[in-house]
XYZ file of N, CA, C and O in Angstrom:
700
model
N 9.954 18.387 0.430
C 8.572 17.972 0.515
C 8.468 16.828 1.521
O 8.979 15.720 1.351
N 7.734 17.218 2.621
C 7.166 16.041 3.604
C 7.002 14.662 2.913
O 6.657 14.744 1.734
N 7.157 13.575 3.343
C 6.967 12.402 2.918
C 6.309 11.093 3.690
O 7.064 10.802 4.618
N 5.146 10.180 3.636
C 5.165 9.194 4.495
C 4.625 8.598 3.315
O 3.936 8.827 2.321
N 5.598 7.293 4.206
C 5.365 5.581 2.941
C 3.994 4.776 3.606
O 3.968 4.139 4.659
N 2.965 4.995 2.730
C 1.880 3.776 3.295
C 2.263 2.342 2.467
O 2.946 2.021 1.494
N 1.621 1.861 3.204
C 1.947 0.294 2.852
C 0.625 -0.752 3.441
O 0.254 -1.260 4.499
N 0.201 -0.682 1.943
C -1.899 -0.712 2.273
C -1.799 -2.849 2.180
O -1.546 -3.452 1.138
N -2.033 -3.427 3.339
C -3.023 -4.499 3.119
C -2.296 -5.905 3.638
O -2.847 -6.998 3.771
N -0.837 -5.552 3.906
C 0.450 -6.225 3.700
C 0.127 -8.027 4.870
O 1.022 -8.730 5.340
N -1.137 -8.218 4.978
C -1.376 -9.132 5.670
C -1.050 -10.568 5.339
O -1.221 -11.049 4.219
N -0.453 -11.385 6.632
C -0.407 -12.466 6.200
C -1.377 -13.436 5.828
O -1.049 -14.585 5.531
N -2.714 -12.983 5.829
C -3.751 -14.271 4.570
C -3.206 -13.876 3.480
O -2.502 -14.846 3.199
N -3.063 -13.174 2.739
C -2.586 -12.996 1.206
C -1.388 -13.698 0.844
O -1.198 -14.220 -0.254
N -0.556 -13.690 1.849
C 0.217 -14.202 1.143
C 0.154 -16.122 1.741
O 1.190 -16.777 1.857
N -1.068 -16.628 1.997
C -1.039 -18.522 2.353
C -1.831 -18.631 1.411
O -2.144 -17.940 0.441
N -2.276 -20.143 2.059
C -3.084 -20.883 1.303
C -2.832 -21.367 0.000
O -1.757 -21.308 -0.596
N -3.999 -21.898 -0.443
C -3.710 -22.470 -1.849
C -3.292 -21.104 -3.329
O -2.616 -21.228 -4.351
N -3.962 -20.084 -2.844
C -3.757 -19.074 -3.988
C -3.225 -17.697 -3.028
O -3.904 -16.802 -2.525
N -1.911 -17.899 -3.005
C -1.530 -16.520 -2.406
C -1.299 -15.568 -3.726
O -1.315 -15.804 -4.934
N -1.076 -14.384 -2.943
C -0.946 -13.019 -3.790
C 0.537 -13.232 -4.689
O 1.602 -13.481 -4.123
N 0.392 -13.083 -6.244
C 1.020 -12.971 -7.159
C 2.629 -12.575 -6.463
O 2.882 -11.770 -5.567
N 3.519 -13.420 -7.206
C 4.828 -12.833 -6.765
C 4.872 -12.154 -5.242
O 5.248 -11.031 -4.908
N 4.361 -13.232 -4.465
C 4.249 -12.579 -3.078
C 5.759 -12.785 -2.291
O 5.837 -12.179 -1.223
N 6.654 -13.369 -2.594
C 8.227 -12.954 -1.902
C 9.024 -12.168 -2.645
O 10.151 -11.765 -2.359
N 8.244 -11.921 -3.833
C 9.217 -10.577 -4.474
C 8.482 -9.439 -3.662
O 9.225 -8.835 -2.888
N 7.133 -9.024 -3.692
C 6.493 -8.041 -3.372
C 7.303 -7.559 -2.071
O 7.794 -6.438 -1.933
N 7.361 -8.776 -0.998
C 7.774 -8.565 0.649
C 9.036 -7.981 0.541
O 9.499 -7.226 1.397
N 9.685 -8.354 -0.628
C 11.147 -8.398 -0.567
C 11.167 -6.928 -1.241
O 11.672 -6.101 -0.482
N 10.770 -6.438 -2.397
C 10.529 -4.745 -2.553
C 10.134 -4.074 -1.445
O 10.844 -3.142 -1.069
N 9.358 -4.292 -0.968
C 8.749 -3.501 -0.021
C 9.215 -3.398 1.216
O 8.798 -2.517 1.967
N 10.310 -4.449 1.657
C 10.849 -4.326 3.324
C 12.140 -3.606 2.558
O 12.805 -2.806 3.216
N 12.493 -3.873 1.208
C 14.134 -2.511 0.654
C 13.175 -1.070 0.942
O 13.713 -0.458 1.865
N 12.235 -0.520 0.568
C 11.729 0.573 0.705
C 11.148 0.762 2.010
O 11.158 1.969 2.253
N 10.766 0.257 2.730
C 10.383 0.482 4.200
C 12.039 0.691 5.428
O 12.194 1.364 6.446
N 12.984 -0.251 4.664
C 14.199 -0.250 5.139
C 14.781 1.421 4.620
O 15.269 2.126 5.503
N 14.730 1.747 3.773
C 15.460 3.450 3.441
C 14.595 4.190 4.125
O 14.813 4.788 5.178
N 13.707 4.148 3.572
C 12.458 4.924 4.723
C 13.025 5.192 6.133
O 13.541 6.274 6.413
N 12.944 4.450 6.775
C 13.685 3.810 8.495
C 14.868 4.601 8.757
O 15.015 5.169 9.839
N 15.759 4.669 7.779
C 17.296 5.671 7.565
C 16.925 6.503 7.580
O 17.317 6.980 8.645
N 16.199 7.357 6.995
C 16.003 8.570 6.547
C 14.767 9.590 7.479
O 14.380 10.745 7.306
N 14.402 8.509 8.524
C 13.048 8.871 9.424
C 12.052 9.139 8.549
O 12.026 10.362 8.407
N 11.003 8.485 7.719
C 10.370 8.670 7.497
C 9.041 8.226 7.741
O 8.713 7.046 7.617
N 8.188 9.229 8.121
C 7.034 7.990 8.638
C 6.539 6.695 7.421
O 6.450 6.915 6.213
N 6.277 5.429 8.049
C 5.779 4.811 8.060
C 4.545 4.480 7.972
O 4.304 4.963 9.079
N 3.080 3.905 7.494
C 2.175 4.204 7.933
C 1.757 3.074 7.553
O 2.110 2.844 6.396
N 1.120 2.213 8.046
C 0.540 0.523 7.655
C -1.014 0.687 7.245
O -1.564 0.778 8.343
N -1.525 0.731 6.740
C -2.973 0.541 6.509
C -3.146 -1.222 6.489
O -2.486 -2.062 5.877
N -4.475 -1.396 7.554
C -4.205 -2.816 7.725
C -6.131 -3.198 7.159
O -7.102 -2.484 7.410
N -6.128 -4.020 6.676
C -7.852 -4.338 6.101
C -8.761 -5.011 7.285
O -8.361 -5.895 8.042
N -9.986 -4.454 7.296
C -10.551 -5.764 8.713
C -11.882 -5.935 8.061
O -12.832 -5.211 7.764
N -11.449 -7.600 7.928
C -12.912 -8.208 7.426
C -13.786 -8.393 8.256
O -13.688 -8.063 9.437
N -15.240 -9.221 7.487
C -16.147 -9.307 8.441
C -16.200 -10.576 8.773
O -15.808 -11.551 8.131
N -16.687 -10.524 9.774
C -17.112 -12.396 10.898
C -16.251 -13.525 10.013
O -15.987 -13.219 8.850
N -16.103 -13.953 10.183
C -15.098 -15.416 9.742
C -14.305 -14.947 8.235
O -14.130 -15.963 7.562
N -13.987 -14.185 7.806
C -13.220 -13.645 6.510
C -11.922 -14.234 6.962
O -11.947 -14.899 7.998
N -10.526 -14.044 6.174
C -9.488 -14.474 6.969
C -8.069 -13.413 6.863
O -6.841 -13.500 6.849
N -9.152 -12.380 6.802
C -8.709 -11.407 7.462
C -9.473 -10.171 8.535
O -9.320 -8.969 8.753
N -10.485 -11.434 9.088
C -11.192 -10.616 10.531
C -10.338 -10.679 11.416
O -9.554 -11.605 11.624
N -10.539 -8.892 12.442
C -9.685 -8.645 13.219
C -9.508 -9.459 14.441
O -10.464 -9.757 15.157
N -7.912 -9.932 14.758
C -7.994 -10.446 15.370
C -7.360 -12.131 15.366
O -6.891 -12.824 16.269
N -7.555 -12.333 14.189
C -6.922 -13.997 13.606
C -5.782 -13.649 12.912
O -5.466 -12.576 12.398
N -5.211 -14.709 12.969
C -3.688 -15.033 12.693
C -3.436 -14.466 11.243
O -2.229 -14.276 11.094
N -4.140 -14.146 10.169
C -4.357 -13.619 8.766
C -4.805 -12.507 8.425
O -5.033 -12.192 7.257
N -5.017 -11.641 9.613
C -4.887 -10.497 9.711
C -3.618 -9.807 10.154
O -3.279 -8.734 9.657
N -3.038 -10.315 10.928
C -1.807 -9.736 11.274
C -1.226 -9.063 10.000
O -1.620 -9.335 8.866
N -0.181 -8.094 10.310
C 0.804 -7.575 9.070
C 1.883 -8.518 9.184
O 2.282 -8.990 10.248
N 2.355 -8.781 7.997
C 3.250 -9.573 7.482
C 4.279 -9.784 8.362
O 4.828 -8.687 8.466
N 4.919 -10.678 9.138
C 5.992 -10.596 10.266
C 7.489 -10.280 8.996
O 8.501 -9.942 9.611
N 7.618 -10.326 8.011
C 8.636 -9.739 7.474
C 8.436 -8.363 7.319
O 9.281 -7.945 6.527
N 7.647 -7.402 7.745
C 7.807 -6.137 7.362
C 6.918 -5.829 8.701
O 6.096 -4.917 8.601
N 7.031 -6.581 10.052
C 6.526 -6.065 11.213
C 6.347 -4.590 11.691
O 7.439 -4.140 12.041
N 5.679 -3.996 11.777
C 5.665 -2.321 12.097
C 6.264 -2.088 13.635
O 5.909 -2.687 14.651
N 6.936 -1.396 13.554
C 7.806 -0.921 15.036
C 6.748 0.140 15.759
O 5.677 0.543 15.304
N 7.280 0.415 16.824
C 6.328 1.186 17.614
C 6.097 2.785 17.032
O 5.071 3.445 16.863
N 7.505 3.075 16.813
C 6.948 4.341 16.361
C 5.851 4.419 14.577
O 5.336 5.453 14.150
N 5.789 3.269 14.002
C 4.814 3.439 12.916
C 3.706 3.528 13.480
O 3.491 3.186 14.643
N 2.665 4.132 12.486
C 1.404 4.052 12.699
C 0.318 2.937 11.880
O 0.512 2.672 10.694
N -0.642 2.429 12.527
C -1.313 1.428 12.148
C -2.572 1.542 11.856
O -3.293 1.250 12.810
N -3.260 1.930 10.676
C -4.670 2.640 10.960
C -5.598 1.097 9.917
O -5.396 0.683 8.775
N -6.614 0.641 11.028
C -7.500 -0.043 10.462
C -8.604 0.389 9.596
O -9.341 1.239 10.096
N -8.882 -0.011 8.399
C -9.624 -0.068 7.442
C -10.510 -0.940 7.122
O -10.261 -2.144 7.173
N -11.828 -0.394 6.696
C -12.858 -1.417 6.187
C -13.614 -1.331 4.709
O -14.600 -1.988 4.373
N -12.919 -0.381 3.939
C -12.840 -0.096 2.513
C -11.898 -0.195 1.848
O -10.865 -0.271 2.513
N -11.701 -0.251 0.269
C -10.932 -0.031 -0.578
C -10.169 1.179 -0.380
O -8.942 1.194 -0.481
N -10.872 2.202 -0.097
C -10.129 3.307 0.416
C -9.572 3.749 1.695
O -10.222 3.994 2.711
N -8.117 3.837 1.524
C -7.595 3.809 2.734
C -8.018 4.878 3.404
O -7.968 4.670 4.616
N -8.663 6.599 2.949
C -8.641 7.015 3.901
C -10.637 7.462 4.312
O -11.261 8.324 4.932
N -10.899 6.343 3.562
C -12.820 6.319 4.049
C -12.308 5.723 5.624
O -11.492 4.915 6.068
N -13.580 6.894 6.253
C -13.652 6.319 7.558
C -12.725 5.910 8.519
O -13.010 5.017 9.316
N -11.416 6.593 8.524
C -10.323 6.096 8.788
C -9.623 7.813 9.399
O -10.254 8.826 9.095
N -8.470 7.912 10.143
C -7.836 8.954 10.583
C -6.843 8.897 9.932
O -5.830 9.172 10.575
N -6.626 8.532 8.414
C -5.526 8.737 7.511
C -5.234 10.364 7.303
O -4.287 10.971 7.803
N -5.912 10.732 6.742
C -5.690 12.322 6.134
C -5.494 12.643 7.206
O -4.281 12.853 7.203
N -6.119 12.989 8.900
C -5.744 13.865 9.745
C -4.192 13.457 10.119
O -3.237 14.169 10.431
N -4.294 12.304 9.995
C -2.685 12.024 10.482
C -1.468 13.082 9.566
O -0.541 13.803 9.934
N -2.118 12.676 8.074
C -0.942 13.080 6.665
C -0.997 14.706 7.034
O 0.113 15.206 7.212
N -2.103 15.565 7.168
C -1.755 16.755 7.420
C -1.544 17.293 8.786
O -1.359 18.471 9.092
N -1.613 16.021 9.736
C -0.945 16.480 11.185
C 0.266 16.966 11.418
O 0.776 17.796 12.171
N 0.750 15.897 10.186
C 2.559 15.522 9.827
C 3.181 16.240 9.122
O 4.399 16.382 9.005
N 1.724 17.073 8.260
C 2.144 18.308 7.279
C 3.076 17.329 6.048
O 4.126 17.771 5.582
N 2.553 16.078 5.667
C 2.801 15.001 4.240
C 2.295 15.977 3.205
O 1.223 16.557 3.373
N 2.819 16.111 2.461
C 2.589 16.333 1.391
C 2.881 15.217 -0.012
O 2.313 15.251 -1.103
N 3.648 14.535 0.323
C 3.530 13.848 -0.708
C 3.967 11.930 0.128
O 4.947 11.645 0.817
N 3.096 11.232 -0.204
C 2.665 10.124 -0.141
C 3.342 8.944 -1.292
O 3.135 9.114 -2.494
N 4.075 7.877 -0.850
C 4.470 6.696 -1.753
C 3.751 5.362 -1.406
O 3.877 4.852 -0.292
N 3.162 4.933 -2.170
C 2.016 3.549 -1.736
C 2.602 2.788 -2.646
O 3.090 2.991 -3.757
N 2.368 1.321 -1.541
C 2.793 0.024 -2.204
C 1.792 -0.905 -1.129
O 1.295 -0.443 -0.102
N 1.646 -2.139 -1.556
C 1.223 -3.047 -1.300
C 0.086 -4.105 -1.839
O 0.525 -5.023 -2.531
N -1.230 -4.076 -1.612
C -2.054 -5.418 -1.516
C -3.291 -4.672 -1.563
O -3.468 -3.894 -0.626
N -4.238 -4.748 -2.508
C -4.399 -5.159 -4.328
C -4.960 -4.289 -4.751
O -5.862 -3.546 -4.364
N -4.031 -4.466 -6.111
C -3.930 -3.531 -7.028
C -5.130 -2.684 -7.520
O -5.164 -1.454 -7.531
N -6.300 -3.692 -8.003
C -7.408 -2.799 -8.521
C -8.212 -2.483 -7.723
O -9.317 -1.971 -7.905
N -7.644 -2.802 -6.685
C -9.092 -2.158 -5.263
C -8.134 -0.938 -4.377
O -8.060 0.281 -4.535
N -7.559 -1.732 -3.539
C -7.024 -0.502 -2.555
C -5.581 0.076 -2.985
O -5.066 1.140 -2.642
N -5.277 -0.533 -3.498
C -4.017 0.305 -4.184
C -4.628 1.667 -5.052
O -4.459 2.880 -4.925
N -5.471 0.763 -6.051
C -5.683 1.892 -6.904
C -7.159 2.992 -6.637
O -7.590 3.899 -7.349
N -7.521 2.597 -5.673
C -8.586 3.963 -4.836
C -7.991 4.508 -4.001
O -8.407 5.597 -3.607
N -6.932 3.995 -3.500
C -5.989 5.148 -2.420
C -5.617 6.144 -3.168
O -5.831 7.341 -2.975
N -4.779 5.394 -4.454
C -4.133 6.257 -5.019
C -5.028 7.618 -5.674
O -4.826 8.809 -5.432
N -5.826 7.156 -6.364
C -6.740 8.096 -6.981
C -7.315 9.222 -5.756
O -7.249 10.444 -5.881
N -7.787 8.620 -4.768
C -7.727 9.550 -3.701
C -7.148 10.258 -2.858
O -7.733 11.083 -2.156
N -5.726 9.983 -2.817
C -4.513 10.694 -1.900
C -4.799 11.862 -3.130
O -5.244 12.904 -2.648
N -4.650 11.892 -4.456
C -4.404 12.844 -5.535
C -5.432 13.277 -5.811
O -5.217 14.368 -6.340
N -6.560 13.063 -5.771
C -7.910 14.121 -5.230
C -7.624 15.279 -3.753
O -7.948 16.465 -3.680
N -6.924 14.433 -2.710
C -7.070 15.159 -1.538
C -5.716 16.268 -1.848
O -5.331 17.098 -1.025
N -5.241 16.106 -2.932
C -4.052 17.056 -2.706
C -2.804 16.750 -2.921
O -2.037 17.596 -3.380
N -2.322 15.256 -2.568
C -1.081 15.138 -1.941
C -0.268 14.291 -4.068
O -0.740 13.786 -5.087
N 1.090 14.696 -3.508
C 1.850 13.920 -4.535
C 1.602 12.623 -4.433
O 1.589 12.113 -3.312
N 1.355 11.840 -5.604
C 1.468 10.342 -5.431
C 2.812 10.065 -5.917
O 3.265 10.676 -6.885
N 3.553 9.064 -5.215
C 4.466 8.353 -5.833
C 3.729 6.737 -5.629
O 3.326 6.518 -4.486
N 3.518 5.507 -6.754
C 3.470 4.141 -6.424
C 4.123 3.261 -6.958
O 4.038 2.952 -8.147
N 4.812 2.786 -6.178
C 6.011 1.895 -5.918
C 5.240 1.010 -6.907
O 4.256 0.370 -6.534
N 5.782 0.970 -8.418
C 5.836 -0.084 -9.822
C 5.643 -1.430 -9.771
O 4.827 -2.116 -10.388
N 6.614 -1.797 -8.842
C 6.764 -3.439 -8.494
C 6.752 -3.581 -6.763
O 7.525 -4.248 -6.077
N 5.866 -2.915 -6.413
C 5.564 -2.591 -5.165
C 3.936 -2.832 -4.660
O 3.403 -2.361 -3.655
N 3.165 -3.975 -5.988
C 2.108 -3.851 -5.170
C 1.991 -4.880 -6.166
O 2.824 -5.226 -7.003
N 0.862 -5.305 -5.957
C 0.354 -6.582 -6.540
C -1.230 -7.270 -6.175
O -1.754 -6.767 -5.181
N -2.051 -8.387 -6.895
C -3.185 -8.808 -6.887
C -3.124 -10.490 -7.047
O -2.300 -11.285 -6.594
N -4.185 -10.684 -7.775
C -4.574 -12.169 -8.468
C -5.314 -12.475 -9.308
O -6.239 -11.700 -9.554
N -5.176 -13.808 -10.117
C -6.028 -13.591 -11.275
C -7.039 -13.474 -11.012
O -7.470 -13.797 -9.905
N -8.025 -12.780 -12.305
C -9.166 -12.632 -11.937
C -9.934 -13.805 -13.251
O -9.245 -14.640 -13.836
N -11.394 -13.628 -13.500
C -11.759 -14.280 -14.341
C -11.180 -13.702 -15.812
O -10.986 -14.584 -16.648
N -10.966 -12.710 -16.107
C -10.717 -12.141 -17.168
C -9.472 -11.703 -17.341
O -9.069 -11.319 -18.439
N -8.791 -11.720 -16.340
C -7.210 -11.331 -16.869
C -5.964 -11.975 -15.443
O -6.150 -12.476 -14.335
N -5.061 -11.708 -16.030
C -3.598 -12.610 -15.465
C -3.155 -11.394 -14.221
O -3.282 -10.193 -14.456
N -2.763 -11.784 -13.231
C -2.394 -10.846 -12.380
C -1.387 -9.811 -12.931
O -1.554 -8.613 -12.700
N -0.249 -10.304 -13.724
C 0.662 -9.512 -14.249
C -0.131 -8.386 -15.275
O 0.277 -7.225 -15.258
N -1.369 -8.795 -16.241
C -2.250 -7.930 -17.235
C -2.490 -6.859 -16.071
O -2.055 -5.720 -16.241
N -3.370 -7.289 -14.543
C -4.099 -5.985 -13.478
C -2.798 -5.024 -13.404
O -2.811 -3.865 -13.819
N -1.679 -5.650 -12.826
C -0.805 -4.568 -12.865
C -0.201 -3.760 -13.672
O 0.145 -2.584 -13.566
N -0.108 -4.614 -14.576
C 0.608 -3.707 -16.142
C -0.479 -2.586 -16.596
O -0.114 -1.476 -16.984
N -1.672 -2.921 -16.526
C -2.968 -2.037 -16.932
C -2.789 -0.871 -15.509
O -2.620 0.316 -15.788
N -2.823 -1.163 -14.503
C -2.948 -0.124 -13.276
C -1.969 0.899 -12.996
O -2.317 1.987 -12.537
N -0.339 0.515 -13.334
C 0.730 0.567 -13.671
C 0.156 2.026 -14.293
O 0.243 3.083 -13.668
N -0.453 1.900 -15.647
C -0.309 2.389 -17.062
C -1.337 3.545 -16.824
O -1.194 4.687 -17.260
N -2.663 2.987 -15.884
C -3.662 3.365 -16.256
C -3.374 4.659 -14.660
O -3.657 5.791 -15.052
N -2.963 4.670 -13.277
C -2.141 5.007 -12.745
C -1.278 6.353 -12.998
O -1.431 7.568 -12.867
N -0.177 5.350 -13.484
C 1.082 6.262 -13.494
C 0.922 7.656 -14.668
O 1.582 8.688 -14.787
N -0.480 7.019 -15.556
C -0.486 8.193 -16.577
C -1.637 9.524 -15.897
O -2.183 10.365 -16.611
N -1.783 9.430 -14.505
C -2.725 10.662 -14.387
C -2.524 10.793 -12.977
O -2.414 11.931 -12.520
N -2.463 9.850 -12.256
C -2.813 9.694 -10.555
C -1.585 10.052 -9.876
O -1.460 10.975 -9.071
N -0.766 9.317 -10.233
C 0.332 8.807 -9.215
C 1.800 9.222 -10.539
O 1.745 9.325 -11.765
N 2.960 9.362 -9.577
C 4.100 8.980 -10.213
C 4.715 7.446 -10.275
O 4.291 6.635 -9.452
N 5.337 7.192 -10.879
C 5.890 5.270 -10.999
C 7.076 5.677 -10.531
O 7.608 6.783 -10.635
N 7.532 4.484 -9.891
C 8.881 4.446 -9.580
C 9.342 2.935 -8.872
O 9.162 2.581 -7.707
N 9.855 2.343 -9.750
C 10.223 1.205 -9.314
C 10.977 0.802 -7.968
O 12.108 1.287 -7.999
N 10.736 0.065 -6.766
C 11.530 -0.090 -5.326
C 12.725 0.646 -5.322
O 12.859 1.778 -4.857
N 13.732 -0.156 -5.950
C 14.839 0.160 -6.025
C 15.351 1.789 -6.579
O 16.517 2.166 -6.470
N 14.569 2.386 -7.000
C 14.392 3.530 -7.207
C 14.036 4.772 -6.591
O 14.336 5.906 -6.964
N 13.256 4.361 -5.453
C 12.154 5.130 -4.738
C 13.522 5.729 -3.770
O 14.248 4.827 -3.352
N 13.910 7.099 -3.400
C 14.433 7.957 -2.614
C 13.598 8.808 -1.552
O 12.492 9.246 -1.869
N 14.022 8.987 -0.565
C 13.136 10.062 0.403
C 14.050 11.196 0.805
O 13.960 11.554 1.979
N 15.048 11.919 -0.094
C 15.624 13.104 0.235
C 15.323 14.087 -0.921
O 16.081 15.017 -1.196
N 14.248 13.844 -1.539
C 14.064 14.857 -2.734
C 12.304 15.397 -1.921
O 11.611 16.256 -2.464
């Protein structure tokens, strides 16, 4: 089964400032082991990158938009800009995944109850296998719950219909 790893949001504003993204050097650090096997194994790559509006600090173009310089995308990845929760609204995601003839899709990254979890729900509407990387994505608190509660709930709420789980260290691309 065809395979490409997206890796939705991975920008450096999330992870500064006074409130960066939850467990944000574990996240980098899962996610450059799975982008690293990926790389062995030729697998595409695919960055979904977010672009805010007028002074956000992640409008295109400023230093907090960039993708994470620990998981820098090489030339042959692909880089598709986004302006929704959903990675592939308005975007040349899907033509790419069935250009490539993907059939099955592994997502990780930056946040959980928005674009993680509308990609996901939507790669598995459009067809494709979900696999999402367990400890491969992450958020922040919100008013009502602890970042670790969004993921454990998304995790749960997720892995029981949408997507398959599979923790980093787990995730293979020869099956």
């Amino acid at each position: 089964m065809k395979t490409a790893l997206l890796i939705i949001d991975m920008q450096v504003c999330n992870f500064e400032g006074s409130a960066p993204v939850y467990k944000g050097r574990n996240l980098l650090k899962n996610i450059s082991s799975v982008i690293a096997r990926a790389r062995n194994t030729e697998i595409s790559v695919i960055y979904i990158q977010h672009c805010g509006p007028e002074g956000a600090i992640d409008e295109p173009g400023t230093p907090g938009w960039e993708i994470h310089p620990v998981i820098t995308p090489r030339q042959e990845d692909i880089v598709i800009q986004k302006y929704h929760p959903d990675a592939f609204q308005d975007t040349s995601l899907h033509h790419e995944l069935e250009s490539a003839h993907i059939q099955r899709v592994i997502i990780a990254g930056i946040q959980t109850e928005y674009c993680i979890d509308t990609t996901c729900r939507r790669a598995y509407s459009l067809g494709y296998k979900v696999v999402l990387v367990k400890d491969g994505h992450s958020t922040w608190d919100t008013n009502h719950f602890t970042a670790p509660q969004v993921i454990a709930h998304h995790n749960q709420v997720l892995g029981g219909w949408f997507a398959e789980l599979k923790e980093a260290d787990k995730i293979t691309f020869d099956d």
